[in-house]
Amino acid sequence: TFKAFVVKKESNKFVRTIETKFLEELPHGDVLIRVHYSSLNYKDGLSCIGNVGVTRKYPHIPGIDASGVVVSSNGINFKEGDNVFVIGTELGMNHWGGFSQYIRVPESWVTLLPEDLTLKDAMIFGTAGLTAALAVYELINQKITIDLSPILVTGSTGGIGTFSVGILSKLGYNVTASTGKKTSNDFLMNLGVNNVIDRLEVDDKTGMILLKQKWAACIDTVGGNILSTILRSSKDKAIIVSTGMVSSQNFNLTVMPFILRGIKLV
């Protein structure tokens, strides 16, 4: 037996408890892993409240990433005792996830842990770190060089925001961090940002089709009207990478930023 964090739907509400499960209850898969660490992501929160875009079937165990040690494997790439992690898959969405002492997953979902990382490191970086790295890679791939500035990061004290700020600053980019947390300036400056602004500065409600050009690129974790504002206030040929929707999944916009300024939304 093992313990797991289980979400159940009861009388049109979702109830969350710690339960004892049997290994036989785990989904089918090639690799059985004893979980050491997972991390808490926004998508896990959505799964816990019954968001059908994330999880359709309950009872369910959330946790979209996990690191641990292989207990057994029917595949060819992993053996008992291997340190591994699972990230960027269906884990924790429609497949029982990492908020559990054990997971069983397809072999194709599993990655061998690099020797210079611990199991804890893997989940400190976790899905947020991977997403931030992919977002920065997209900016580099789209030819956003360090001489172009500034680069805006919204939701900069969250998981993706923190890693995005850190990676961009380490690479030498001129980074502006947007946040609603007035006590976070020192934290963000220590990560290497050049400027910190209040999120209200990127939350324009005038309805103007285009705004003054400010940003060469942006990694946005917020969505909603802030994403709309960024698109309307970015420079010609700017690249905006959208990674989240903590404000809203919807935003209002005309095609003008794309047509007149050649902005790309990734």
Short mmCIF file of C-alpha atoms in Angstrom, two decimals:
data_model
loop_
_atom_site.label_atom_id
_atom_site.label_comp_id
_atom_site.label_asym_id
_atom_site.label_seq_id
_atom_site.Cartn_x
_atom_site.Cartn_y
_atom_site.Cartn_z
CA THR A 1 0.00 0.00 0.00
CA PHE A 2 0.96 3.64 -0.30
CA LYS A 3 -0.45 7.08 0.50
CA ALA A 4 -1.68 9.61 -2.05
CA PHE A 5 -3.44 12.97 -2.24
CA VAL A 6 -6.81 12.16 -3.82
CA VAL A 7 -9.42 14.51 -5.28
CA LYS A 8 -13.00 13.21 -5.42
CA LYS A 9 -16.21 14.66 -6.78
CA GLU A 10 -19.04 14.40 -4.24
CA SER A 11 -22.46 16.06 -4.67
CA ASN A 12 -21.17 18.55 -7.25
CA LYS A 13 -18.21 19.61 -5.12
CA PHE A 14 -14.61 18.46 -5.03
CA VAL A 15 -13.19 16.95 -1.85
CA ARG A 16 -9.45 16.47 -1.22
CA THR A 17 -8.08 13.86 1.19
CA ILE A 18 -5.01 11.73 1.92
CA GLU A 19 -5.88 8.09 1.20
CA THR A 20 -4.23 4.69 1.30
CA LYS A 21 -4.06 2.99 -2.10
CA PHE A 22 -2.85 -0.37 -3.45
CA LEU A 23 -0.17 -0.59 -6.15
CA GLU A 24 -2.66 -2.57 -8.24
CA GLU A 25 -4.84 0.57 -8.46
CA LEU A 26 -2.19 2.56 -10.32
CA PRO A 27 -2.70 3.13 -14.05
CA HIS A 28 -1.02 0.80 -16.51
CA GLY A 29 2.51 1.66 -17.53
CA ASP A 30 6.02 0.33 -18.09
CA VAL A 31 7.85 1.91 -15.16
CA LEU A 32 6.97 1.89 -11.46
CA ILE A 33 8.63 4.77 -9.59
CA ARG A 34 8.91 5.47 -5.86
CA VAL A 35 8.29 9.22 -5.73
CA HIS A 36 10.65 11.35 -3.65
CA TYR A 37 9.56 14.83 -4.75
CA SER A 38 6.90 16.65 -6.75
CA SER A 39 6.13 20.36 -7.09
CA LEU A 40 2.98 22.46 -6.89
CA ASN A 41 1.89 24.03 -10.17
CA TYR A 42 -1.05 26.16 -11.28
CA LYS A 43 -2.28 23.25 -13.37
CA ASP A 44 -2.42 21.12 -10.19
CA GLY A 45 -4.67 23.72 -8.62
CA LEU A 46 -6.99 23.54 -11.63
CA SER A 47 -7.08 19.75 -11.36
CA CYS A 48 -7.95 20.00 -7.66
CA ILE A 49 -11.04 22.12 -8.35
CA GLY A 50 -12.35 20.04 -11.24
CA ASN A 51 -11.24 22.01 -14.30
CA VAL A 52 -12.24 19.72 -17.19
CA GLY A 53 -9.57 21.20 -19.43
CA VAL A 54 -6.99 19.58 -17.14
CA THR A 55 -8.70 16.53 -15.63
CA ARG A 56 -11.85 14.83 -16.85
CA LYS A 57 -12.13 11.77 -14.63
CA TYR A 58 -12.31 11.57 -10.83
CA PRO A 59 -11.23 10.24 -8.31
CA HIS A 60 -7.86 11.60 -9.33
CA ILE A 61 -4.33 12.10 -7.99
CA PRO A 62 -2.84 15.46 -9.15
CA GLY A 63 0.84 16.29 -9.54
CA ILE A 64 2.05 17.07 -13.06
CA ASP A 65 5.70 16.29 -12.32
CA ALA A 66 7.67 13.94 -10.08
CA SER A 67 11.18 12.68 -9.37
CA GLY A 68 12.11 9.41 -7.75
CA VAL A 69 13.72 5.99 -8.00
CA VAL A 70 12.72 3.18 -10.37
CA VAL A 71 11.26 0.20 -8.50
CA SER A 72 10.64 -1.96 -11.56
CA SER A 73 10.53 -1.57 -15.33
CA ASN A 74 9.18 -3.58 -18.23
CA GLY A 75 10.99 -1.37 -20.71
CA ILE A 76 14.56 -1.45 -22.01
CA ASN A 77 15.88 1.96 -20.98
CA PHE A 78 15.53 1.90 -17.20
CA LYS A 79 16.39 -0.48 -14.40
CA GLU A 80 15.70 -0.80 -10.69
CA GLY A 81 17.51 1.89 -8.73
CA ASP A 82 17.73 4.49 -11.51
CA ASN A 83 17.12 8.09 -10.46
CA VAL A 84 14.55 9.55 -12.85
CA PHE A 85 11.99 12.30 -13.31
CA VAL A 86 8.74 12.78 -15.23
CA ILE A 87 7.80 16.20 -16.58
CA GLY A 88 5.86 17.68 -19.51
CA THR A 89 3.52 14.72 -20.02
CA GLU A 90 -0.07 13.70 -19.17
CA LEU A 91 1.06 12.93 -15.59
CA GLY A 92 -1.30 14.53 -13.07
CA MET A 93 -3.77 15.55 -15.75
CA ASN A 94 -5.65 12.48 -16.96
CA HIS A 95 -3.12 10.04 -15.51
CA TRP A 96 -2.61 9.68 -11.74
CA GLY A 97 0.20 12.03 -10.77
CA GLY A 98 3.06 12.86 -8.49
CA PHE A 99 1.19 13.74 -5.26
CA SER A 100 1.61 10.09 -4.38
CA GLN A 101 4.28 7.81 -2.96
CA TYR A 102 4.26 5.79 -6.20
CA ILE A 103 3.52 6.43 -9.87
CA ARG A 104 3.35 4.02 -12.82
CA VAL A 105 3.92 5.58 -16.24
CA PRO A 106 4.85 4.77 -19.85
CA GLU A 107 8.60 4.45 -20.41
CA SER A 108 8.51 7.29 -22.97
CA TRP A 109 7.53 9.72 -20.19
CA VAL A 110 10.61 8.98 -18.06
CA THR A 111 13.94 10.84 -18.18
CA LEU A 112 17.14 9.71 -16.48
CA LEU A 113 18.30 12.27 -13.91
CA PRO A 114 21.54 14.06 -14.90
CA GLU A 115 24.41 13.27 -12.54
CA ASP A 116 24.81 16.91 -11.48
CA LEU A 117 21.21 17.17 -10.24
CA THR A 118 19.60 15.70 -7.14
CA LEU A 119 16.04 14.41 -7.09
CA LYS A 120 15.13 17.48 -5.05
CA ASP A 121 16.85 19.81 -7.56
CA ALA A 122 14.79 18.33 -10.36
CA MET A 123 11.55 19.34 -8.68
CA ILE A 124 12.85 22.70 -7.45
CA PHE A 125 13.27 23.50 -11.16
CA GLY A 126 10.26 21.37 -12.08
CA THR A 127 7.65 22.24 -14.67
CA ALA A 128 8.10 25.97 -14.00
CA GLY A 129 11.82 25.82 -14.70
CA LEU A 130 11.33 23.78 -17.86
CA THR A 131 8.65 26.18 -19.11
CA ALA A 132 10.87 29.20 -18.43
CA ALA A 133 13.78 27.56 -20.25
CA LEU A 134 11.56 26.78 -23.26
CA ALA A 135 10.29 30.37 -23.28
CA VAL A 136 13.82 31.81 -23.22
CA TYR A 137 14.85 29.33 -25.93
CA GLU A 138 11.97 30.62 -28.06
CA LEU A 139 13.19 34.21 -27.70
CA ILE A 140 16.70 33.14 -28.71
CA ASN A 141 15.33 31.08 -31.60
CA GLN A 142 13.36 34.12 -32.78
CA LYS A 143 16.58 36.18 -32.86
CA ILE A 144 15.88 38.33 -29.78
CA THR A 145 19.50 39.25 -28.97
CA ILE A 146 20.86 40.84 -25.79
CA ASP A 147 21.24 44.23 -27.51
CA LEU A 148 17.46 44.40 -27.91
CA SER A 149 15.76 45.76 -24.82
CA PRO A 150 14.00 45.75 -22.58
CA ILE A 151 12.62 42.24 -22.13
CA LEU A 152 9.50 42.16 -19.94
CA VAL A 153 8.62 39.30 -17.59
CA THR A 154 5.15 39.39 -15.99
CA GLY A 155 4.17 37.53 -12.85
CA SER A 156 7.87 37.73 -12.11
CA THR A 157 7.75 36.35 -8.55
CA GLY A 158 5.94 33.17 -9.56
CA GLY A 159 7.64 29.95 -10.59
CA ILE A 160 7.94 30.58 -14.34
CA GLY A 161 8.55 34.29 -13.76
CA THR A 162 11.36 33.73 -11.27
CA PHE A 163 13.21 31.27 -13.50
CA SER A 164 12.65 33.43 -16.60
CA VAL A 165 14.08 36.48 -14.86
CA GLY A 166 17.06 34.48 -13.57
CA ILE A 167 17.89 32.85 -16.91
CA LEU A 168 17.51 36.04 -18.96
CA SER A 169 19.59 38.08 -16.50
CA LYS A 170 22.31 35.42 -16.43
CA LEU A 171 22.45 35.52 -20.24
CA GLY A 172 22.94 39.29 -20.16
CA TYR A 173 19.52 40.57 -21.22
CA ASN A 174 18.10 43.87 -19.98
CA VAL A 175 15.10 42.63 -17.97
CA THR A 176 12.10 44.51 -16.62
CA ALA A 177 10.06 42.59 -14.06
CA SER A 178 6.36 43.27 -13.55
CA THR A 179 4.81 42.35 -10.20
CA GLY A 180 1.90 43.21 -7.92
CA LYS A 181 3.96 42.45 -4.82
CA LYS A 182 5.37 45.72 -3.57
CA THR A 183 7.78 43.99 -1.17
CA SER A 184 9.51 41.97 -3.91
CA ASN A 185 11.86 44.61 -5.33
CA ASP A 186 14.96 43.42 -3.47
CA PHE A 187 14.19 39.78 -4.32
CA LEU A 188 13.92 40.59 -8.03
CA MET A 189 16.95 42.88 -8.09
CA ASN A 190 18.99 40.10 -6.50
CA LEU A 191 17.96 37.87 -9.40
CA GLY A 192 19.55 40.40 -11.74
CA VAL A 193 16.67 42.43 -13.16
CA ASN A 194 17.36 45.96 -14.36
CA ASN A 195 13.99 47.44 -13.50
CA VAL A 196 10.87 46.55 -11.47
CA ILE A 197 7.45 47.97 -12.35
CA ASP A 198 3.99 47.62 -10.85
CA ARG A 199 1.73 45.32 -12.85
CA LEU A 200 -0.77 48.19 -13.19
CA GLU A 201 1.70 49.74 -15.66
CA VAL A 202 0.97 46.87 -18.05
CA ASP A 203 -2.77 46.71 -17.44
CA ASP A 204 -4.13 49.40 -19.77
CA LYS A 205 -7.92 49.72 -19.78
CA THR A 206 -8.28 52.67 -22.18
CA GLY A 207 -9.24 50.38 -25.04
CA MET A 208 -6.75 52.06 -27.37
CA ILE A 209 -5.88 49.83 -30.33
CA LEU A 210 -2.14 50.58 -30.11
CA LEU A 211 -0.02 52.02 -27.30
CA LYS A 212 3.46 53.54 -27.06
CA GLN A 213 6.11 51.01 -28.06
CA LYS A 214 8.08 49.71 -25.04
CA TRP A 215 9.02 46.02 -25.18
CA ALA A 216 11.34 44.11 -27.49
CA ALA A 217 10.01 40.84 -26.12
CA CYS A 218 8.02 39.46 -23.21
CA ILE A 219 7.50 36.23 -21.30
CA ASP A 220 3.95 36.51 -19.98
CA THR A 221 2.57 34.27 -17.24
CA VAL A 222 -0.61 36.25 -16.56
CA GLY A 223 -2.80 36.42 -19.66
CA GLY A 224 -6.00 38.46 -19.71
CA ASN A 225 -5.87 42.22 -20.16
CA ILE A 226 -2.18 42.32 -19.24
CA LEU A 227 -1.38 40.16 -22.27
CA SER A 228 -3.54 42.46 -24.39
CA THR A 229 -1.69 45.51 -23.04
CA ILE A 230 1.71 43.97 -23.76
CA LEU A 231 0.75 43.13 -27.33
CA ARG A 232 -0.49 46.68 -27.89
CA SER A 233 2.63 48.27 -26.36
CA SER A 234 5.41 46.16 -27.86
CA LYS A 235 7.98 47.28 -30.42
CA ASP A 236 8.07 46.33 -34.09
CA LYS A 237 8.96 42.63 -34.58
CA ALA A 238 8.56 41.90 -30.86
CA ILE A 239 8.13 38.30 -29.68
CA ILE A 240 5.59 37.64 -26.91
CA VAL A 241 5.70 34.18 -25.32
CA SER A 242 2.49 33.32 -23.48
CA THR A 243 2.93 30.68 -20.75
CA GLY A 244 0.05 31.20 -18.32
CA MET A 245 -3.36 32.58 -17.51
CA VAL A 246 -3.42 33.37 -13.79
CA SER A 247 -5.45 36.51 -14.56
CA SER A 248 -7.70 35.15 -17.30
CA GLN A 249 -7.70 32.77 -20.23
CA ASN A 250 -9.41 35.45 -22.35
CA PHE A 251 -8.17 38.76 -23.75
CA ASN A 252 -9.56 41.34 -26.17
CA LEU A 253 -7.42 42.48 -29.07
CA THR A 254 -7.56 43.66 -32.67
CA VAL A 255 -5.23 42.34 -35.38
CA MET A 256 -3.47 45.73 -35.56
CA PRO A 257 -0.39 44.83 -33.42
CA PHE A 258 0.24 41.86 -35.71
CA ILE A 259 -0.40 43.66 -38.99
CA LEU A 260 1.16 47.09 -38.28
CA ARG A 261 4.03 46.07 -36.00
CA GLY A 262 4.72 42.50 -37.07
CA ILE A 263 4.48 41.20 -33.52
CA LYS A 264 4.52 37.43 -32.95
CA LEU A 265 2.53 35.72 -30.19
CA VAL A 266 4.04 32.35 -29.34
#
